[in-house]
Amino acid sequence: MERPRHQGMAKNTYMRWRLPLVCLLWEVAMIVLFGVFVRFSPEADAHWEEEKQELNLTSDMENDFYFRYPSFQDVHVMIFVGFGFLMTFLKRYGFGAVGFNFLLAAFGIQWALLMQGWFHSFKNGKILIGVENLINADFCVGSVCIAFGAILGKTSPIQLLVMTLFQVTLFSVNEYILLNLLHVKDAGGSMTIHTFGAYFGLTVTRILYRPNLEQSKDKQGSVYHSDLFAMIGTLYLWMYWPSFNSAISEHGDAQHRSAINTYCSLAACVLTTMAFSSMLQKKGKLDMVHIQNATLAGGVAVGTSAEMMLTPYGSLIVGSISGIVSTVGYVYFTPFLESRLHIQDTCGIHNLHAMPGLIGGIVGAITAAAATEDVYGKEGFIKAFDFTGAYQTRTPSVQGGFQAAGIVVSLLMAFAGGAIVGGILKLPVWGDAAAENCFEDEVYWEVPEDEESDVYHMHNPDKPASP
Amino acid sequence: MERPRHQGMAKNTYMRWRLPLVCLLWEVAMIVLFGVFVRFSPEADAHWEEEKQELNLTSDMENDFYFRYPSFQDVHVMIFVGFGFLMTFLKRYGFGAVGFNFLLAAFGIQWALLMQGWFHSFKNGKILIGVENLINADFCVGSVCIAFGAILGKTSPIQLLVMTLFQVTLFSVNEYILLNLLHVKDAGGSMTIHTFGAYFGLTVTRILYRPNLEQSKDKQGSVYHSDLFAMIGTLYLWMYWPSFNSAISEHGDAQHRSAINTYCSLAACVLTTMAFSSMLQKKGKLDMVHIQNATLAGGVAVGTSAEMMLTPYGSLIVGSISGIVSTVGYVYFTPFLESRLHIQDTCGIHNLHAMPGLIGGIVGAITAAAATEDVYGKEGFIKAFDFTGAYQTRTPSVQGGFQAAGIVVSLLMAFAGGAIVGGILKLPVWGDAAAENCFEDEVYWEVPEDEESDVYHMHNPDKPASP
Amino acid sequence: MERPRHQGMAKNTYMRWRLPLVCLLWEVAMIVLFGVFVRFSPEADAHWEEEKQELNLTSDMENDFYFRYPSFQDVHVMIFVGFGFLMTFLKRYGFGAVGFNFLLAAFGIQWALLMQGWFHSFKNGKILIGVENLINADFCVGSVCIAFGAILGKTSPIQLLVMTLFQVTLFSVNEYILLNLLHVKDAGGSMTIHTFGAYFGLTVTRILYRPNLEQSKDKQGSVYHSDLFAMIGTLYLWMYWPSFNSAISEHGDAQHRSAINTYCSLAACVLTTMAFSSMLQKKGKLDMVHIQNATLAGGVAVGTSAEMMLTPYGSLIVGSISGIVSTVGYVYFTPFLESRLHIQDTCGIHNLHAMPGLIGGIVGAITAAAATEDVYGKEGFIKAFDFTGAYQTRTPSVQGGFQAAGIVVSLLMAFAGGAIVGGILKLPVWGDAAAENCFEDEVYWEVPEDEESDVYHMHNPDKPASP
């Protein structure tokens, strides 16, 4: 009989021509645009030998590659393994979690190299890319991975690609407003990546609200092994977050400091998460959902301030608070958002990225406003906030105000952008599955028909036993 | 009926108020102590700009961050993914393995930053931390992860936190005695981390001896997939061990040499482990327990000597021997320790850390005693053993003697400390589970009630089928 | 009754004395040869202090360790976790995939240090090794891991060790011919690693053709979780491939450029792979086999040219094409190779390494032939192709010709070497399993006898239920 799958077909999840067409067209567009615009930065160009002499550099070590490449690789792991595996907790959506994350991120980084390139690395008609551009492209895509978390299991790969296209564009505009127009500091992206990405995703999932989602409720949970796969994602995000927050900070002390602050914040966050996970459970048992997610809130919450003189104990405080807020969010806010506001947030990105992102923005504003020449040193003060040129008269408290404005702008961009993109994704042409087939890999993937899988298919008893 | 769980309750494994209280109190204590004591090292402080000028440094590359950060991240992965996943081999204790390791390590690194800071980075009333402190904190916690391996599955999270508190303290004292009072070299921690950590853990598990542990025997084994998860831990430990042993060596040749020696030792260790794993089995088949563990002994066994002129062939010899010793240990010593000495060593840390750690200490003593100016060069000789100041007249053979003394001190600290801490952990207030519930995640974790899990619960046939 | 296992015994897969003997003898040989030949390079030797003064180096940062160690660790992860887990897709061969890969790679790197050392680092009767040698040894072993993919599940561990011994030897000879005699550039190893390794493996598997392999057909597929384990391998290969292709490039711009080109190529490859995976399926669903493998073809295909001025859009083009070729290969070529040419290619290395490797060689030849002083700069041009000494008059088009010759030599070496080694491996003394026991861990491994495993053993109904 196979009713569920027929209904899925009724919604036409057939991808055979649509998905290839979108992928190939966009890749061709990328090739053309890269051909017209993208070239190597001087440090990656074979002319570097001459560049070195001009700049009087005595060592190849001065090439930015050596300052940032190890952090780049860590960030790269966070985007593809970290986010990808974090979302494999669903019992029957592991292929979609890892695979679609892979697809959207691979497309997104190409488009981000262009979009961010036009805003930040455009010179004589060409975008000149180096390792820092690669990191920024990964960062930008990170915000899409975050939004993906809200709609995980409920969208087709084409919808994800469309969302990526728009979100990367909006991200780049928002980032340009914050970093260039408001002259805001946000090296770890509490505002640009997390606040923007999360509220964007939450708005999209609100617009795509599915009233009958309880039909696939049996698949919204985890199984024992899928929780362990998810922990791979969690741990790589947790371990490499110091690299994330320090990857594009200034050379020297700023990178060093960012890593230390983030390390401290994350360590504290684990303890408060464990405490509240146990405390908020009648039986006092720990919940893997919290351990997989809320332990990371500490990294989000120092995203803006990690490169500032937040100090290690400041980081512990921020990390502790964000672990609590995030865990409480999973227990109380997520059900509320779903039942009252019709926001179906599969991974709980409101708890892991949205609220900690806001905390991060606020902590950044306060830390900036509280900066003094005494704490930073005269030169360090100017360097830390880039108070040069047009900004050389800006005071810390004014900077704090602009930082706060950055939060507001990010929120507005996220809500407006999410609403528009959500509306586009609601069009009935993208091949998303019916409610009863959500969170199910079989809709878009060839799933191995093996003995083991029988156990999973209790909802589909008419299916013939596998050979 | 659910007898096992009722008995568990009889031992009161209810964590709801105890675990949160301990976590929160300790985190508050960390915040206060960090607030009073911890600040950034000059290389992570915004005053670095001025520091650079004072030190006449021409490049930000001279910041210690760039010498050590990549190694730090590798070590970080070893502690959280390496040790965490290595212990997921148990069929029903994957959450506890990864999750409790995460908890104790996150707490431990904070406390280690303080303890080691007071001993080694204390200046004008403040602990100044940089990337090397982060590495050392991870190292210190590594010794706790090792001890955790002996008691895996048999303790409550509170017991683990209490053990961490004491073990980090004792580790720091022992490390101070070795490195500062005895002026011993131990960059990869054969003595301070492995010998100390393992014998400490073995003493604790001896004191916590559970005579009825065979009641949970069905859960002490692995399943097919859990063995693959464990291999993730194994391989990350194996691959990144060269970073572990070189992370805090002197800049330049010492770091370079440590990595090479460790690489060689580990490669040899794999071959002898495979050989003996097959040889010691009547059927000649390979045993995943050996492959998961004994292949790492080569990293432990060059922990002290890797930064010395051990030479690549010396490393091959040490690695070969330690693989053999470790595999033989799993086959013959572990059963003996359990049946005769009542030492229940879940992960076999005696084979992976204790014996190879001793080998490492001895090899280090011999290598130091055999050092000559000819082999090291005049300046290299002084630099390698830090024969400056009060130690400028120390000879290699005397150094060898002190190295040997370091082993003895580490053993004594481990036995004495383990006995005291074991006694504390034996108090009936920490919420550990009854023997028949050991090695079972359900005691402390919300475990997903899914179809698949039915298969595992054959010991509990009265449990209603999952919804 | 257990017919299958009896037949396995009939082929005598008993390893107890043979495997230990081979492992131990070879390890002893390694120790002796290392003792006679291998010493530290000046940068890893304690004499470095004096070396620094001679070379007028002002900073320890100039030690090659800091230029290459992060890339080395990434490559190391690719070899052991990347290749190891990529091959765990088989439902009952996860131990063999990860474990035998571990064994052969650990042996191979030792032998490669010697073989490559004699050819490239031999000075005054000694092989002087540093971090670049470690990378090259990993590279060399990479080609063995590739060949392993073709014969996965069908060979005994002894056969793998024998193959490793010969393949490493032939690899080193081929590499010497290419790099030293033909003066060819191939930093990412499209020719030396991929083309050679893949065609070598394909030739071996052709010679070892098993006509009755369909007897173990039920085990040649994946299960849901094994596909997720394989994705760990895929993602680590994908993420770290920029490090692979840049690891041994010249310091500075060349390493920087290699990483960027590879990043771009791989991103494009994901999109075309997804497109063709869906397009070539009647139901339009994505196939994990393609996602796990063809997404990596972009890294292979820029292996030669990544360090050249391929440009980002050039990389996108190469990556796009190789993704298409590779996916088409899985759908059409693999069945053809098996049915018509009797080439049984378990992992489809023809699609992932052989064809993309050829593309890589050709792209490299074209890119070299098209090089101009204008594009590279005068000094950059000479440096990029090492047009110094005997080669200072070589023109780009001549270089292109030599590059093309490199492909041909690699192919010839692979076919000839593979035929000889395949013949040796066909001797009936190595303990390989009967056709019906292929792709089954139980032949060489102690497999946990747990509840879960029952599900897998439907082919063996007489086996008593586990306790």
XYZ file of N, CA, C and O in Angstrom, chain B residues 310-405:
384
model
N 67.061 10.451 20.799
C 66.759 9.024 20.858
C 67.093 8.348 19.536
O 67.421 7.164 19.504
N 67.031 9.092 18.476
C 67.240 8.634 17.087
C 66.061 7.785 16.600
O 65.410 7.103 17.379
N 65.818 7.847 15.289
C 64.690 7.090 14.731
C 64.761 5.591 15.012
O 63.747 4.974 15.325
N 65.942 4.983 14.922
C 65.967 3.533 15.161
C 65.759 3.227 16.633
O 65.140 2.223 16.983
N 66.249 4.100 17.502
C 65.956 3.941 18.926
C 64.453 3.965 19.162
O 63.907 3.172 19.946
N 63.785 4.873 18.470
C 62.330 4.960 18.613
C 61.638 3.694 18.135
O 60.676 3.229 18.741
N 62.137 3.146 17.029
C 61.539 1.898 16.536
C 61.672 0.792 17.572
O 60.748 0.005 17.790
N 62.833 0.729 18.207
C 63.047 -0.312 19.217
C 62.090 -0.121 20.386
O 61.401 -1.048 20.811
N 62.022 1.102 20.896
C 61.149 1.371 22.040
C 59.698 1.082 21.679
O 58.955 0.452 22.448
N 59.297 1.534 20.502
C 57.918 1.294 20.075
C 57.606 -0.181 19.934
O 56.544 -0.649 20.351
N 58.542 -0.923 19.348
C 58.335 -2.362 19.171
C 58.142 -3.061 20.505
O 57.217 -3.863 20.688
N 59.019 -2.753 21.425
C 58.945 -3.407 22.735
C 57.643 -3.051 23.443
O 56.962 -3.917 24.000
N 57.264 -1.785 23.400
C 56.084 -1.396 24.169
C 54.815 -1.995 23.583
O 53.887 -2.330 24.323
N 54.769 -2.178 22.264
C 53.614 -2.855 21.672
C 53.496 -4.288 22.164
O 52.402 -4.787 22.448
N 54.636 -4.947 22.265
C 54.644 -6.330 22.751
C 54.206 -6.393 24.210
O 53.308 -7.150 24.577
N 54.840 -5.567 25.031
C 54.524 -5.567 26.462
C 53.038 -5.286 26.684
O 52.368 -5.941 27.480
N 52.534 -4.325 25.954
C 51.149 -3.923 26.153
C 50.182 -5.032 25.747
O 49.232 -5.346 26.468
N 50.432 -5.656 24.600
C 49.539 -6.729 24.143
C 49.605 -7.928 25.080
O 48.569 -8.501 25.450
N 50.801 -8.292 25.469
C 50.946 -9.386 26.435
C 50.193 -9.038 27.713
O 49.522 -9.881 28.320
N 50.262 -7.783 28.098
C 49.542 -7.336 29.286
C 48.050 -7.581 29.188
O 47.430 -8.067 30.137
N 47.470 -7.241 28.026
C 46.029 -7.462 27.876
C 45.659 -8.934 27.992
O 44.629 -9.295 28.541
N 46.523 -9.790 27.459
C 46.195 -11.212 27.445
C 46.435 -11.870 28.804
O 45.616 -12.639 29.283
N 47.543 -11.518 29.452
C 47.890 -12.225 30.678
C 47.748 -11.401 31.957
O 47.299 -11.911 32.977
N 48.158 -10.127 31.924
C 48.205 -9.373 33.176
C 46.825 -8.929 33.643
O 46.526 -8.995 34.826
N 46.003 -8.447 32.713
C 44.704 -7.920 33.123
C 43.876 -8.968 33.872
O 43.345 -8.677 34.951
N 43.765 -10.180 33.340
C 43.010 -11.195 34.108
C 43.647 -11.483 35.462
O 42.947 -11.665 36.457
N 44.978 -11.504 35.471
C 45.693 -11.752 36.731
C 45.421 -10.639 37.742
O 45.107 -10.883 38.906
N 45.520 -9.385 37.285
C 45.282 -8.258 38.186
C 43.886 -8.341 38.774
O 43.680 -8.060 39.951
N 42.922 -8.736 37.940
C 41.549 -8.776 38.432
C 41.325 -9.928 39.407
O 40.781 -9.740 40.489
N 41.813 -11.113 39.036
C 41.489 -12.275 39.871
C 42.349 -12.314 41.131
O 41.865 -12.646 42.205
N 43.612 -11.959 41.024
C 44.489 -12.073 42.179
C 44.596 -10.795 42.997
O 44.595 -10.802 44.209
N 44.745 -9.672 42.292
C 44.977 -8.426 43.034
C 43.711 -7.601 43.205
O 43.744 -6.516 43.764
N 42.602 -8.112 42.664
C 41.334 -7.383 42.778
C 41.394 -5.982 42.182
O 40.804 -5.051 42.701
N 42.162 -5.864 41.118
C 42.218 -4.593 40.392
C 41.391 -4.744 39.133
O 41.783 -5.434 38.197
N 40.227 -4.108 39.136
C 39.323 -4.194 37.985
C 39.580 -3.006 37.077
O 39.199 -1.888 37.389
N 40.222 -3.261 35.974
C 40.763 -2.207 35.117
C 39.991 -2.232 33.795
O 40.379 -2.894 32.839
N 38.880 -1.467 33.745
C 37.954 -1.570 32.614
C 38.644 -1.472 31.254
O 38.429 -2.278 30.365
N 39.453 -0.430 31.077
C 40.068 -0.194 29.763
C 41.451 -0.815 29.637
O 42.076 -0.703 28.589
N 41.946 -1.399 30.688
C 43.295 -1.938 30.619
C 44.368 -0.862 30.619
O 45.362 -0.961 29.891
N 44.197 0.148 31.473
C 45.196 1.233 31.477
C 46.550 0.743 31.973
O 47.570 1.365 31.712
N 46.538 -0.383 32.699
C 47.833 -0.924 33.117
C 48.691 -1.271 31.910
O 49.909 -1.073 31.919
N 48.039 -1.724 30.855
C 48.775 -2.133 29.655
C 49.082 -0.967 28.735
O 50.099 -0.947 28.057
N 48.169 -0.004 28.698
C 48.357 1.094 27.755
C 49.151 2.250 28.345
O 49.888 2.931 27.639
N 49.014 2.479 29.650
C 49.678 3.645 30.225
C 50.698 3.312 31.311
O 51.759 3.911 31.351
N 50.360 2.358 32.191
C 51.242 2.118 33.331
C 52.579 1.509 32.898
O 53.639 2.109 33.098
N 52.521 0.351 32.281
C 53.777 -0.290 31.876
C 54.525 0.522 30.819
O 55.731 0.764 30.969
N 53.867 0.958 29.753
C 54.593 1.807 28.799
C 55.112 3.104 29.431
O 56.161 3.609 29.034
N 54.381 3.621 30.414
C 54.855 4.820 31.104
C 56.162 4.542 31.839
O 57.104 5.357 31.802
N 56.219 3.407 32.500
C 57.469 3.023 33.177
C 58.595 2.856 32.160
O 59.710 3.321 32.365
N 58.278 2.155 31.062
C 59.286 2.017 30.001
C 59.762 3.399 29.572
O 60.963 3.651 29.430
N 58.807 4.304 29.399
C 59.146 5.654 28.969
C 60.064 6.358 29.950
O 61.026 7.029 29.545
N 59.791 6.213 31.229
C 60.645 6.831 32.232
C 62.046 6.260 32.195
O 63.050 6.999 32.257
N 62.122 4.934 32.077
C 63.428 4.268 32.065
C 64.212 4.631 30.805
O 65.403 4.959 30.867
N 63.539 4.595 29.660
C 64.217 4.962 28.412
C 64.721 6.400 28.495
O 65.823 6.716 28.050
N 63.903 7.264 29.106
C 64.324 8.651 29.267
C 65.568 8.764 30.134
O 66.501 9.524 29.816
N 65.591 8.005 31.219
C 66.753 8.053 32.109
C 68.006 7.573 31.388
O 69.081 8.184 31.483
N 67.863 6.473 30.645
C 69.020 5.928 29.916
C 69.484 6.896 28.834
O 70.681 7.167 28.688
N 68.526 7.434 28.084
C 68.891 8.348 27.001
C 69.584 9.584 27.558
O 70.542 10.096 26.975
N 69.091 10.071 28.677
C 69.729 11.236 29.289
C 71.138 10.883 29.776
O 72.096 11.629 29.548
N 71.258 9.726 30.433
C 72.555 9.331 30.961
C 73.580 9.112 29.853
O 74.782 9.297 30.054
N 73.090 8.723 28.683
C 73.990 8.428 27.573
C 74.320 9.644 26.723
O 75.061 9.537 25.739
N 73.752 10.801 27.069
C 73.961 12.001 26.248
C 75.414 12.451 26.285
O 76.069 12.374 27.321
N 75.899 12.896 25.134
C 77.257 13.446 25.073
C 77.244 14.741 24.276
O 76.357 14.965 23.457
N 78.235 15.561 24.518
C 78.349 16.810 23.757
C 78.564 16.525 22.279
O 78.187 17.296 21.418
N 79.166 15.417 22.014
C 79.398 15.033 20.628
C 78.087 14.844 19.875
O 77.914 15.325 18.764
N 77.173 14.129 20.495
C 75.898 13.835 19.847
C 75.015 15.078 19.751
O 74.322 15.289 18.758
N 75.026 15.908 20.799
C 74.099 17.034 20.859
C 74.709 18.330 20.348
O 73.971 19.284 20.081
N 75.991 18.381 20.221
C 76.631 19.655 19.986
C 76.733 20.402 21.299
O 75.925 20.206 22.197
N 77.719 21.294 21.397
C 77.968 21.961 22.678
C 76.745 22.735 23.166
O 76.270 22.551 24.281
N 76.205 23.585 22.313
C 75.055 24.375 22.729
C 73.793 23.530 22.837
O 72.959 23.732 23.725
N 73.663 22.606 21.914
C 72.482 21.746 21.927
C 72.404 20.921 23.193
O 71.309 20.679 23.723
N 73.547 20.511 23.675
C 73.620 19.706 24.892
C 73.062 20.478 26.095
O 72.210 20.005 26.839
N 73.544 21.717 26.203
C 73.082 22.560 27.317
C 71.595 22.859 27.195
O 70.837 22.798 28.159
N 71.174 23.151 25.957
C 69.778 23.519 25.744
C 68.850 22.325 25.985
O 67.776 22.465 26.568
N 69.284 21.153 25.525
C 68.415 19.987 25.603
C 68.071 19.628 27.044
O 66.943 19.239 27.353
N 69.061 19.759 27.929
C 68.816 19.370 29.317
C 68.747 20.570 30.245
O 68.682 20.426 31.450
N 68.798 21.749 29.659
C 68.714 22.975 30.435
C 69.770 22.991 31.540
O 69.473 23.295 32.695
N 70.984 22.624 31.164
C 72.089 22.623 32.130
C 72.624 24.034 32.305
O 73.757 24.350 31.932
N 71.784 24.892 32.855
C 72.189 26.281 33.076
C 71.944 26.623 34.530
O 71.317 25.879 35.276
N 72.438 27.796 34.926
C 72.221 28.259 36.293
C 72.708 27.237 37.297
O 73.841 26.742 37.212
N 71.821 26.886 38.228
C 72.193 25.961 39.303
C 72.555 24.580 38.777
O 73.152 23.784 39.497
N 72.176 24.316 37.544
C 72.373 22.956 37.025
C 73.525 22.864 36.017
O 73.683 21.867 35.340
N 74.342 23.927 35.934
C 75.301 23.923 34.838
C 76.416 22.910 35.021
O 77.133 22.593 34.076
N 76.533 22.392 36.213
C 77.581 21.379 36.425
C 77.023 19.956 36.434
O 77.762 18.999 36.636
N 75.726 19.830 36.235
C 75.146 18.489 36.270
C 75.624 17.685 35.051
O 75.638 18.171 33.932
N 75.996 16.439 35.307
C 76.461 15.591 34.202
C 75.322 14.700 33.716
O 74.348 14.489 34.439
N 75.450 14.169 32.506
C 74.404 13.282 31.984
C 74.081 12.122 32.914
O 72.914 11.788 33.110
N 75.085 11.512 33.503
C 74.782 10.345 34.337
C 74.023 10.765 35.589
O 73.109 10.066 36.036
N 74.360 11.917 36.127
C 73.599 12.420 37.267
C 72.163 12.715 36.833
O 71.196 12.380 37.530
N 72.032 13.344 35.648
C 70.699 13.623 35.115
C 69.903 12.324 34.988
O 68.722 12.265 35.351
N 70.566 11.274 34.496
C 69.908 9.976 34.381
C 69.397 9.498 35.731
O 68.278 8.967 35.846
N 70.214 9.703 36.768
C 69.800 9.319 38.111
C 68.566 10.085 38.557
O 67.621 9.514 39.116
N 68.587 11.391 38.308
C 67.422 12.185 38.693
C 66.178 11.770 37.907
O 65.072 11.758 38.433
N 66.391 11.446 36.636
C 65.256 10.973 35.832
C 64.651 9.726 36.485
O 63.427 9.611 36.616
N 65.529 8.801 36.891
C 65.047 7.571 37.540
C 64.319 7.901 38.829
O 63.271 7.308 39.147
N 64.859 8.868 39.564
C 64.188 9.286 40.800
C 62.785 9.805 40.497
O 61.841 9.607 41.273
